CSV table of C-alpha atoms (C1' of nucleotides) in Angstrom, one decimal:
chain,number,residue,atom,x,y,z
A,1,MET,CA,118.3,81.2,103.4
A,2,LEU,CA,117.5,79.0,100.5
A,3,LYS,CA,117.9,82.4,98.4
A,4,TYR,CA,121.7,82.6,99.3
A,5,ALA,CA,122.1,78.9,98.4
A,6,LEU,CA,120.7,79.5,95.3
A,7,LEU,CA,122.8,82.5,94.5
A,8,GLY,CA,125.8,80.7,95.7
A,9,PHE,CA,125.4,77.8,93.1
A,10,LEU,CA,124.6,80.4,90.2
A,11,THR,CA,128.1,81.9,90.7
A,12,TYR,CA,129.7,78.7,89.3
A,13,THR,CA,127.7,79.2,86.4
A,14,PRO,CA,124.0,79.6,85.0
A,15,MET,CA,121.7,77.0,85.7
A,16,THR,CA,118.0,75.9,85.6
A,17,GLY,CA,115.8,75.2,88.7
A,18,TYR,CA,116.1,71.4,87.7
A,19,ASP,CA,120.0,71.6,87.9
A,20,LEU,CA,119.8,73.4,91.1
A,21,LYS,CA,117.6,70.6,92.4
A,22,HIS,CA,120.6,68.1,91.7
A,23,GLN,CA,123.0,70.3,93.3
A,24,PHE,CA,120.9,70.2,96.5
A,25,ALA,CA,120.6,66.3,96.1
A,26,VAL,CA,124.2,65.5,95.5
A,27,VAL,CA,126.5,68.4,96.9
A,28,ALA,CA,124.3,70.5,99.4
A,29,ALA,CA,122.5,67.6,101.1
A,30,SER,CA,125.2,67.9,103.9
A,31,PHE,CA,124.1,71.4,104.8
A,32,TRP,CA,120.8,72.3,103.3
A,33,HIS,CA,117.6,70.7,102.0
A,34,ALA,CA,115.1,72.3,99.7
A,35,GLU,CA,111.9,70.8,97.7
A,36,VAL,CA,111.7,71.6,94.1
A,37,SER,CA,108.6,73.6,94.3
A,38,GLN,CA,110.5,75.8,96.8
A,39,ILE,CA,113.3,76.2,94.5
A,40,TYR,CA,111.2,77.4,91.6
A,41,LEU,CA,109.2,79.8,93.8
A,42,THR,CA,112.5,81.3,95.2
A,43,LEU,CA,114.1,81.5,91.7
A,44,LYS,CA,111.0,83.8,90.7
A,45,LYS,CA,111.3,86.0,93.9
A,46,LEU,CA,115.1,86.4,93.2
A,47,GLU,CA,114.4,87.5,89.8
A,48,ALA,CA,111.8,90.0,90.9
A,49,GLU,CA,114.2,91.4,93.2
A,50,ARG,CA,117.0,91.5,90.1
A,51,LEU,CA,119.1,89.2,91.7
A,52,VAL,CA,119.2,87.0,88.8
A,53,THR,CA,118.0,86.9,85.2
A,54,SER,CA,116.5,84.2,83.2
A,55,GLN,CA,116.1,83.2,79.5
A,56,ILE,CA,114.1,80.5,78.1
A,57,GLN,CA,115.9,77.9,76.1
A,58,PRO,CA,113.9,76.0,73.7
A,59,GLN,CA,114.5,72.4,73.3
A,60,ASP,CA,113.3,69.9,70.6
A,61,ASP,CA,113.2,66.6,72.6
A,62,HIS,CA,112.5,67.8,76.1
A,63,PRO,CA,110.6,70.7,77.8
A,64,ASP,CA,111.9,74.1,77.5
A,65,ARG,CA,114.4,75.2,80.1
A,66,ARG,CA,114.6,78.5,82.1
A,67,LEU,CA,118.3,79.3,82.5
A,68,TYR,CA,119.1,81.5,85.5
A,69,THR,CA,122.0,83.9,85.6
A,70,ILE,CA,123.3,85.7,88.6
A,71,THR,CA,123.4,89.5,88.1
A,72,ASP,CA,126.0,91.8,89.8
A,73,ARG,CA,123.4,92.9,92.4
A,74,GLY,CA,122.8,89.1,93.2
A,75,ARG,CA,126.6,88.6,93.7
A,76,HIS,CA,126.8,91.8,95.7
A,77,ASP,CA,124.1,90.5,97.9
A,78,LEU,CA,125.6,87.3,98.3
A,79,ARG,CA,128.7,88.8,99.3
A,80,ALA,CA,127.0,90.9,101.8
A,81,TRP,CA,125.5,88.1,103.5
A,82,LEU,CA,128.7,86.3,103.8
A,83,SER,CA,130.3,89.2,105.4
A,84,GLU,CA,127.7,89.3,108.3
A,85,PRO,CA,129.1,87.2,111.0
A,86,ILE,CA,127.0,84.7,112.9
A,87,THR,CA,126.9,86.1,116.5
A,88,GLU,CA,124.5,83.4,118.1
A,89,LEU,CA,124.0,79.8,117.3
A,90,PRO,CA,120.6,78.8,115.9
A,91,PRO,CA,118.2,77.2,118.3
A,92,ILE,CA,118.3,73.2,118.2
A,93,LYS,CA,115.4,71.3,117.1
A,94,GLN,CA,116.2,67.5,117.3
A,95,PRO,CA,113.1,65.3,117.1
A,96,VAL,CA,115.2,62.5,118.4
A,97,LEU,CA,116.0,64.1,121.6
A,98,LEU,CA,112.6,65.5,122.1
A,99,LYS,CA,111.3,61.8,122.0
A,100,LEU,CA,114.1,60.4,124.3
A,101,PHE,CA,113.4,63.1,126.8
A,102,PHE,CA,109.9,61.9,127.2
A,103,ALA,CA,110.6,58.4,126.7
A,104,ALA,CA,110.2,57.1,130.2
A,105,PRO,CA,106.7,55.6,129.6
A,106,MET,CA,108.2,53.5,126.9
A,107,GLU,CA,109.3,49.7,127.2
A,108,GLN,CA,112.8,48.9,127.5
A,109,ALA,CA,112.6,46.5,124.2
A,110,GLU,CA,110.7,49.2,122.3
A,111,LEU,CA,113.3,52.0,123.1
A,112,LEU,CA,116.2,49.7,122.3
A,113,ALA,CA,114.9,48.7,118.8
A,114,GLN,CA,114.5,52.4,118.1
A,115,LEU,CA,117.9,53.4,119.4
A,116,ARG,CA,119.4,50.8,117.3
A,117,LEU,CA,117.6,51.6,114.1
A,118,LEU,CA,118.8,55.0,114.7
A,119,ARG,CA,122.3,54.0,115.1
A,120,ASN,CA,122.0,52.3,111.8
A,121,LEU,CA,121.0,55.3,109.9
A,122,HIS,CA,123.8,57.2,111.0
A,123,LEU,CA,126.2,54.5,110.2
A,124,GLN,CA,125.1,54.6,106.9
A,125,LYS,CA,125.5,58.3,106.7
A,126,VAL,CA,129.0,58.2,107.8
A,127,SER,CA,130.0,55.7,105.0
A,128,TYR,CA,128.0,58.0,102.4
A,129,TYR,CA,130.2,61.0,103.6
A,130,ARG,CA,133.3,58.9,103.7
A,131,GLY,CA,132.7,57.2,100.2
A,132,PRO,CA,130.5,58.9,97.4
A,133,VAL,CA,130.7,62.3,98.7
A,134,LEU,CA,134.4,62.3,99.2
A,135,ALA,CA,134.9,60.8,95.9
A,136,HIS,CA,132.5,63.6,94.2
A,137,ILE,CA,134.5,66.4,95.7
A,138,ARG,CA,137.9,64.9,94.7
A,139,GLY,CA,136.6,64.3,91.3
A,140,THR,CA,135.4,67.7,90.7
A,141,ALA,CA,138.5,69.3,91.9
A,142,GLN,CA,140.4,67.3,89.7
A,143,ARG,CA,138.3,68.1,86.8
A,144,HIS,CA,138.2,71.8,87.5
A,145,PRO,CA,141.6,73.0,89.0
A,146,HIS,CA,140.4,76.5,89.2
A,147,LEU,CA,137.9,75.4,91.7
A,148,ALA,CA,140.7,74.2,94.3
A,149,LYS,CA,139.7,76.8,96.9
A,150,ASP,CA,136.0,75.9,96.7
A,151,ALA,CA,136.9,72.3,96.9
A,152,ARG,CA,138.5,72.8,100.1
A,153,LEU,CA,135.4,74.3,101.5
A,154,TRP,CA,133.4,71.7,100.1
A,155,GLU,CA,135.5,69.2,102.0
A,156,ALA,CA,135.1,71.2,105.1
A,157,THR,CA,131.3,70.8,104.9
A,158,ARG,CA,131.8,67.1,104.0
A,159,ARG,CA,134.0,66.6,107.1
A,160,PHE,CA,131.4,68.1,109.3
A,161,GLY,CA,128.8,65.7,108.3
A,162,GLU,CA,131.2,62.9,108.7
A,163,LEU,CA,132.1,64.2,112.2
A,164,SER,CA,128.5,64.9,113.4
A,165,HIS,CA,127.3,61.3,112.2
A,166,GLU,CA,130.3,59.8,114.1
A,167,MET,CA,129.3,62.0,117.2
A,168,SER,CA,125.7,60.7,117.0
A,169,LEU,CA,127.1,57.2,116.7
A,170,ARG,CA,129.2,57.6,120.0
A,171,TRP,CA,126.3,59.1,121.7
A,172,LEU,CA,124.0,56.3,120.8
A,173,ASP,CA,126.3,53.7,121.7
A,174,GLU,CA,126.5,55.3,125.2
A,175,MET,CA,122.6,55.7,125.3
A,176,ILE,CA,122.2,51.8,124.2
A,177,ALA,CA,124.5,50.7,126.9
A,178,MET,CA,122.8,52.9,129.4
A,179,VAL,CA,119.4,51.5,128.6
A,180,GLU,CA,120.5,47.8,128.5
A,181,GLU,CA,122.2,48.2,131.6
A,182,ARG,CA,119.5,50.0,133.8
A,183,TRP,CA,115.9,51.0,132.7
B,1,MET,CA,106.3,68.6,116.9
B,2,LEU,CA,105.9,71.4,119.5
B,3,LYS,CA,102.6,69.7,120.3
B,4,TYR,CA,104.3,66.6,121.9
B,5,ALA,CA,106.8,68.8,123.6
B,6,LEU,CA,103.9,70.4,125.3
B,7,LEU,CA,102.1,67.1,126.0
B,8,GLY,CA,105.3,65.7,127.4
B,9,PHE,CA,106.1,68.4,130.0
B,10,LEU,CA,102.2,68.5,131.0
B,11,THR,CA,102.6,64.7,131.9
B,12,TYR,CA,104.9,65.8,134.7
B,13,THR,CA,102.1,68.5,136.3
B,14,PRO,CA,99.6,70.8,135.0
B,15,MET,CA,101.1,74.1,133.9
B,16,THR,CA,100.3,77.4,132.3
B,17,GLY,CA,101.6,78.6,129.0
B,18,TYR,CA,104.0,80.8,130.8
B,19,ASP,CA,105.4,77.9,133.1
B,20,LEU,CA,105.9,76.0,129.8
B,21,LYS,CA,107.9,78.8,128.4
B,22,HIS,CA,110.2,78.3,131.1
B,23,GLN,CA,110.5,74.8,130.7
B,24,PHE,CA,111.7,75.6,127.0
B,25,ALA,CA,114.2,78.2,128.3
B,26,VAL,CA,115.8,76.2,131.1
B,27,VAL,CA,115.4,72.5,130.3
B,28,ALA,CA,114.5,72.1,126.8
B,29,ALA,CA,116.8,74.4,125.2
B,30,SER,CA,119.1,71.6,124.3
B,31,PHE,CA,116.7,69.9,122.0
B,32,TRP,CA,113.8,72.1,121.1
B,33,HIS,CA,113.0,76.0,120.9
B,34,ALA,CA,109.6,77.7,120.9
B,35,GLU,CA,108.5,81.3,121.0
B,36,VAL,CA,105.7,82.0,123.6
B,37,SER,CA,103.4,83.2,121.1
B,38,GLN,CA,103.9,79.7,119.4
B,39,ILE,CA,103.2,78.1,122.7
B,40,TYR,CA,99.8,79.9,123.6
B,41,LEU,CA,98.7,79.1,119.8
B,42,THR,CA,99.5,75.5,120.2
B,43,LEU,CA,97.8,75.1,123.6
B,44,LYS,CA,94.6,76.5,122.2
B,45,LYS,CA,94.8,73.7,119.4
B,46,LEU,CA,95.5,71.1,121.7
B,47,GLU,CA,92.4,72.1,123.8
B,48,ALA,CA,90.3,72.1,120.7
B,49,GLU,CA,91.7,68.5,119.9
B,50,ARG,CA,90.7,67.6,123.4
B,51,LEU,CA,94.2,66.5,124.2
B,52,VAL,CA,94.5,69.1,127.3
B,53,THR,CA,91.7,70.8,129.2
B,54,SER,CA,92.4,74.4,130.9
B,55,GLN,CA,90.6,75.9,133.9
B,56,ILE,CA,91.4,79.5,134.5
B,57,GLN,CA,92.9,80.5,138.1
B,58,PRO,CA,92.2,83.8,139.3
B,59,GLN,CA,94.9,85.6,141.1
B,60,ASP,CA,94.7,88.9,143.2
B,61,ASP,CA,98.1,90.4,142.7
B,62,HIS,CA,98.9,88.9,139.4
B,63,PRO,CA,97.2,88.3,136.1
B,64,ASP,CA,94.8,85.2,135.9
B,65,ARG,CA,96.5,82.2,134.9
B,66,ARG,CA,95.3,79.5,132.7
B,67,LEU,CA,96.3,76.2,133.8
B,68,TYR,CA,96.4,73.3,131.3
B,69,THR,CA,96.0,69.6,132.2
B,70,ILE,CA,96.8,66.8,129.9
B,71,THR,CA,93.8,64.4,129.2
B,72,ASP,CA,93.8,60.5,128.7
B,73,ARG,CA,93.4,61.3,125.1
B,74,GLY,CA,96.6,63.5,125.2
B,75,ARG,CA,98.6,60.8,127.1
B,76,HIS,CA,97.5,58.3,124.5
B,77,ASP,CA,98.4,60.6,121.6
B,78,LEU,CA,101.9,61.2,123.1
B,79,ARG,CA,102.5,57.3,123.6
B,80,ALA,CA,101.5,56.7,120.1
B,81,TRP,CA,104.0,59.2,118.8
B,82,LEU,CA,106.6,57.9,121.1
B,83,SER,CA,105.9,54.2,119.6
B,84,GLU,CA,106.5,55.6,115.9
B,85,PRO,CA,110.3,55.0,115.1
B,86,ILE,CA,112.1,57.5,113.3
B,87,THR,CA,112.8,55.7,109.9
B,88,GLU,CA,114.9,58.4,108.4
B,89,LEU,CA,117.1,61.4,109.6
B,90,PRO,CA,115.8,64.7,109.3
B,91,PRO,CA,117.4,67.1,106.6
B,92,ILE,CA,120.1,69.2,107.8
B,93,LYS,CA,120.0,73.0,107.7
B,94,GLN,CA,123.1,74.6,109.0
B,95,PRO,CA,123.7,78.0,108.0
B,96,VAL,CA,127.3,78.0,109.1
B,97,LEU,CA,128.0,75.4,106.6
B,98,LEU,CA,126.1,77.1,103.9
B,99,LYS,CA,128.2,80.2,104.3
B,100,LEU,CA,131.3,78.2,104.7
B,101,PHE,CA,130.4,76.3,101.4
B,102,PHE,CA,130.4,79.6,99.3
B,103,ALA,CA,133.1,81.4,101.3
B,104,ALA,CA,135.8,81.4,98.5
B,105,PRO,CA,135.3,85.0,97.8
B,106,MET,CA,136.0,86.1,101.3
B,107,GLU,CA,139.2,87.3,102.5
B,108,GLN,CA,141.2,85.1,104.8
B,109,ALA,CA,141.2,87.5,107.9
B,110,GLU,CA,137.3,87.8,107.5
B,111,LEU,CA,136.8,84.3,107.5
B,112,LEU,CA,139.2,83.4,110.3
B,113,ALA,CA,137.5,86.1,112.3
B,114,GLN,CA,134.1,84.5,111.9
B,115,LEU,CA,135.4,81.1,112.5
B,116,ARG,CA,137.0,82.2,115.8
B,117,LEU,CA,133.8,83.9,116.9
B,118,LEU,CA,131.8,80.7,116.2
B,119,ARG,CA,134.7,78.7,118.2
B,120,ASN,CA,133.7,81.0,121.0
B,121,LEU,CA,130.3,80.6,120.9
B,122,HIS,CA,130.5,76.7,120.8
B,123,LEU,CA,132.9,76.8,124.0
B,124,GLN,CA,130.3,78.8,125.8
B,125,LYS,CA,127.7,76.3,125.2
B,126,VAL,CA,129.9,73.5,126.3
B,127,SER,CA,130.7,74.9,129.6
B,128,TYR,CA,126.9,75.8,129.9
B,129,TYR,CA,125.9,72.0,129.5
B,130,ARG,CA,128.7,70.8,131.8
B,131,GLY,CA,127.8,73.5,134.3
B,132,PRO,CA,124.3,74.9,135.1
B,133,VAL,CA,122.3,72.4,133.0
B,134,LEU,CA,124.1,69.2,134.5
B,135,ALA,CA,123.6,70.9,138.0
B,136,HIS,CA,119.8,71.5,137.2
B,137,ILE,CA,119.3,67.8,136.1
B,138,ARG,CA,121.1,66.4,139.3
B,139,GLY,CA,119.3,68.8,141.7
B,140,THR,CA,115.8,68.0,140.1
B,141,ALA,CA,116.6,64.2,140.3
B,142,GLN,CA,117.7,64.7,143.9
B,143,ARG,CA,114.6,66.7,145.0
B,144,HIS,CA,112.1,64.2,143.1
B,145,PRO,CA,113.4,60.7,143.3
B,146,HIS,CA,110.3,59.3,141.7
B,147,LEU,CA,111.7,61.1,138.5
B,148,ALA,CA,115.0,58.9,138.5
B,149,LYS,CA,114.1,57.4,135.2
B,150,ASP,CA,113.4,60.6,133.5
B,151,ALA,CA,116.3,62.2,134.9
B,152,ARG,CA,118.6,59.7,133.3
B,153,LEU,CA,116.8,60.6,130.0
B,154,TRP,CA,117.2,64.2,130.7
B,155,GLU,CA,120.9,63.6,131.1
B,156,ALA,CA,120.9,61.7,127.8
B,157,THR,CA,119.7,64.9,125.9
B,158,ARG,CA,122.3,67.0,127.8
B,159,ARG,CA,125.1,64.8,126.8
B,160,PHE,CA,124.1,65.1,123.3
B,161,GLY,CA,124.3,68.8,123.7
B,162,GLU,CA,127.8,68.8,125.2
B,163,LEU,CA,128.9,66.0,122.7
B,164,SER,CA,127.8,68.1,119.5
B,165,HIS,CA,129.1,71.3,120.6
B,166,GLU,CA,132.7,69.6,121.4
B,167,MET,CA,132.5,68.2,118.1
B,168,SER,CA,131.7,71.7,116.5
B,169,LEU,CA,134.7,72.9,118.4
B,170,ARG,CA,137.1,70.1,117.1
B,171,TRP,CA,135.7,70.7,113.6
B,172,LEU,CA,136.3,74.5,113.9
B,173,ASP,CA,139.7,73.8,115.2
B,174,GLU,CA,140.5,71.9,112.1
B,175,MET,CA,139.0,74.4,109.7
B,176,ILE,CA,140.8,77.4,111.4
B,177,ALA,CA,144.2,75.5,110.9
B,178,MET,CA,143.4,74.7,107.4
B,179,VAL,CA,142.3,78.3,106.4
B,180,GLU,CA,145.4,79.6,108.5
B,181,GLU,CA,147.8,77.5,106.6
B,182,ARG,CA,146.5,77.7,103.0
B,183,TRP,CA,143.9,80.2,101.8
C,1,DC,C1',112.3,105.8,137.6
C,2,DA,C1',113.5,102.1,134.7
C,3,DT,C1',113.5,97.6,133.8
C,4,DC,C1',112.1,93.0,134.8
C,5,DT,C1',108.6,89.4,135.9
C,6,DC,C1',104.0,87.8,135.7
C,7,DA,C1',100.7,86.4,132.3
C,8,DT,C1',97.9,86.0,127.9
C,9,DG,C1',97.1,86.8,123.6
C,10,DT,C1',96.3,88.5,118.2
C,11,DA,C1',97.7,89.8,113.5
C,12,DA,C1',100.6,89.8,109.5
C,13,DC,C1',104.0,87.5,107.6
C,14,DT,C1',107.5,84.3,106.2
C,15,DG,C1',109.3,80.1,104.9
C,16,DG,C1',108.5,75.7,103.8
C,17,DT,C1',105.9,71.2,102.6
C,18,DT,C1',102.6,68.5,100.2
C,19,DA,C1',99.7,67.4,96.8
C,20,DC,C1',98.6,68.1,92.2
C,21,DA,C1',99.1,68.9,87.1
C,22,DT,C1',101.3,68.3,82.3
C,23,DG,C1',103.7,65.6,78.9
C,24,DA,C1',107.4,63.9,76.1
C,25,DT,C1',111.7,60.7,76.1
C,26,DT,C1',114.6,57.1,77.6
C,27,DC,C1',115.8,53.1,80.0
C,28,DG,C1',115.3,48.4,82.0
D,1,DC,C1',105.1,48.1,79.3
D,2,DG,C1',106.1,50.6,83.5
D,3,DA,C1',109.4,53.3,85.7
D,4,DA,C1',112.5,57.0,85.9
D,5,DT,C1',114.2,61.4,83.9
D,6,DC,C1',113.4,65.8,81.9
D,7,DA,C1',111.3,70.2,83.0
D,8,DT,C1',108.2,73.7,85.3
D,9,DG,C1',105.0,75.3,87.7
D,10,DT,C1',100.4,76.3,91.1
D,11,DA,C1',97.3,75.9,95.3
D,12,DA,C1',96.3,74.8,99.7
D,13,DC,C1',98.2,74.5,103.9
D,14,DC,C1',101.1,74.3,108.2
D,15,DA,C1',104.6,75.7,111.5
D,16,DG,C1',106.8,79.1,113.2
D,17,DT,C1',108.6,84.3,113.6
D,18,DT,C1',108.0,89.1,114.6
D,19,DA,C1',105.6,92.9,116.1
D,20,DC,C1',102.2,94.5,118.7
D,21,DA,C1',98.9,95.2,122.7
D,22,DT,C1',97.6,95.2,127.8
D,23,DG,C1',98.7,96.1,132.6
D,24,DA,C1',99.9,95.3,137.4
D,25,DG,C1',103.5,94.3,140.9
D,26,DA,C1',108.4,93.5,142.1
D,27,DT,C1',113.3,94.7,141.9
D,28,DG,C1',117.4,97.6,141.5
DNA sequence: CATCTCATGTAACTGGTTACATGATTCG
DNA sequence: CGAATCATGTAACCAGTTACATGAGATG
């Protein structure tokens, strides 16, 4: 799947692996995550599949950059993937829920401390999505008016992040209340 | 992590790999997923680590069963893991959002069809959590009163499933409205 | 008669993580 | 002067998936 994330970003403009890393850190964190090593490896595979091409750009004061450009085949591949509808939801893997499910042997105070810590993490995320992420999307949209449609889609993914952390917050409030009241 | 899910279930009662598979299909689907092959492989590793032991039970009319029992070391290991607080949220990987983020080249009708299909999937999940899952938890709790505390925790994970699919539903409604109105 | 359930497992592969390596430049 | 940034990569490892194999008994 990382494959399509990389192809997707390369439709905007040619980029290096390093640039793509930043895309993941800044814009894509709300829906995907990738380690740098994996990005470089996958770019190599994409080039072998002829979905991207690359040229080395020598630089004087910095290491050389390898700039990747999406090919027509790459665009076609991405487009085909977009057309495939998702017919079943991916299986859930939630470490938090796994822990909570088997938390019976824990002490009340210990569990409450963990739930409150978690609550804090989600709270931070909510303000992150409402603050810097929103600002970044609006800023980019204003600077590049031709990306107006894209910007609405970015906003859609941002909104998901906001809503989902809000939901976790509500859920944790319920859980904390439950554990406080009866354990 | 599958490790701890297996250890967790084995604290209730000794089970076979096959039994554990059912636990995942019925109870654990709201927070974890595992293929059978992976369950057998992991059980073997757990035995090598002495966190579980196994005995073969010969059966006349069915294949022999290998019954796994958690050891004290296993309980201890699980307990230690429960005590480790989660200090950062796991990175998100949402194929749906990945697609949506790059959906600009899609046609309105195509995208709307996919969003509506998705909406339906979430709707089904919501009624699944409100119906059979809830019934199963209440049933088990009534039949085994000593698991009352556990049952409250199971209900907590069920509630998360319900809330998170409801959230997705709300989000999709917003998205569908947005795409219908302006594309 | 076909399919499902019971029951356990191996082999090949894929996707991703962690750790490591290099080395100049810029910033506080 | 240390840390961060720029920039790319390899090697070892780990978790998990897919496909395959076996074979009897029960169910429709």
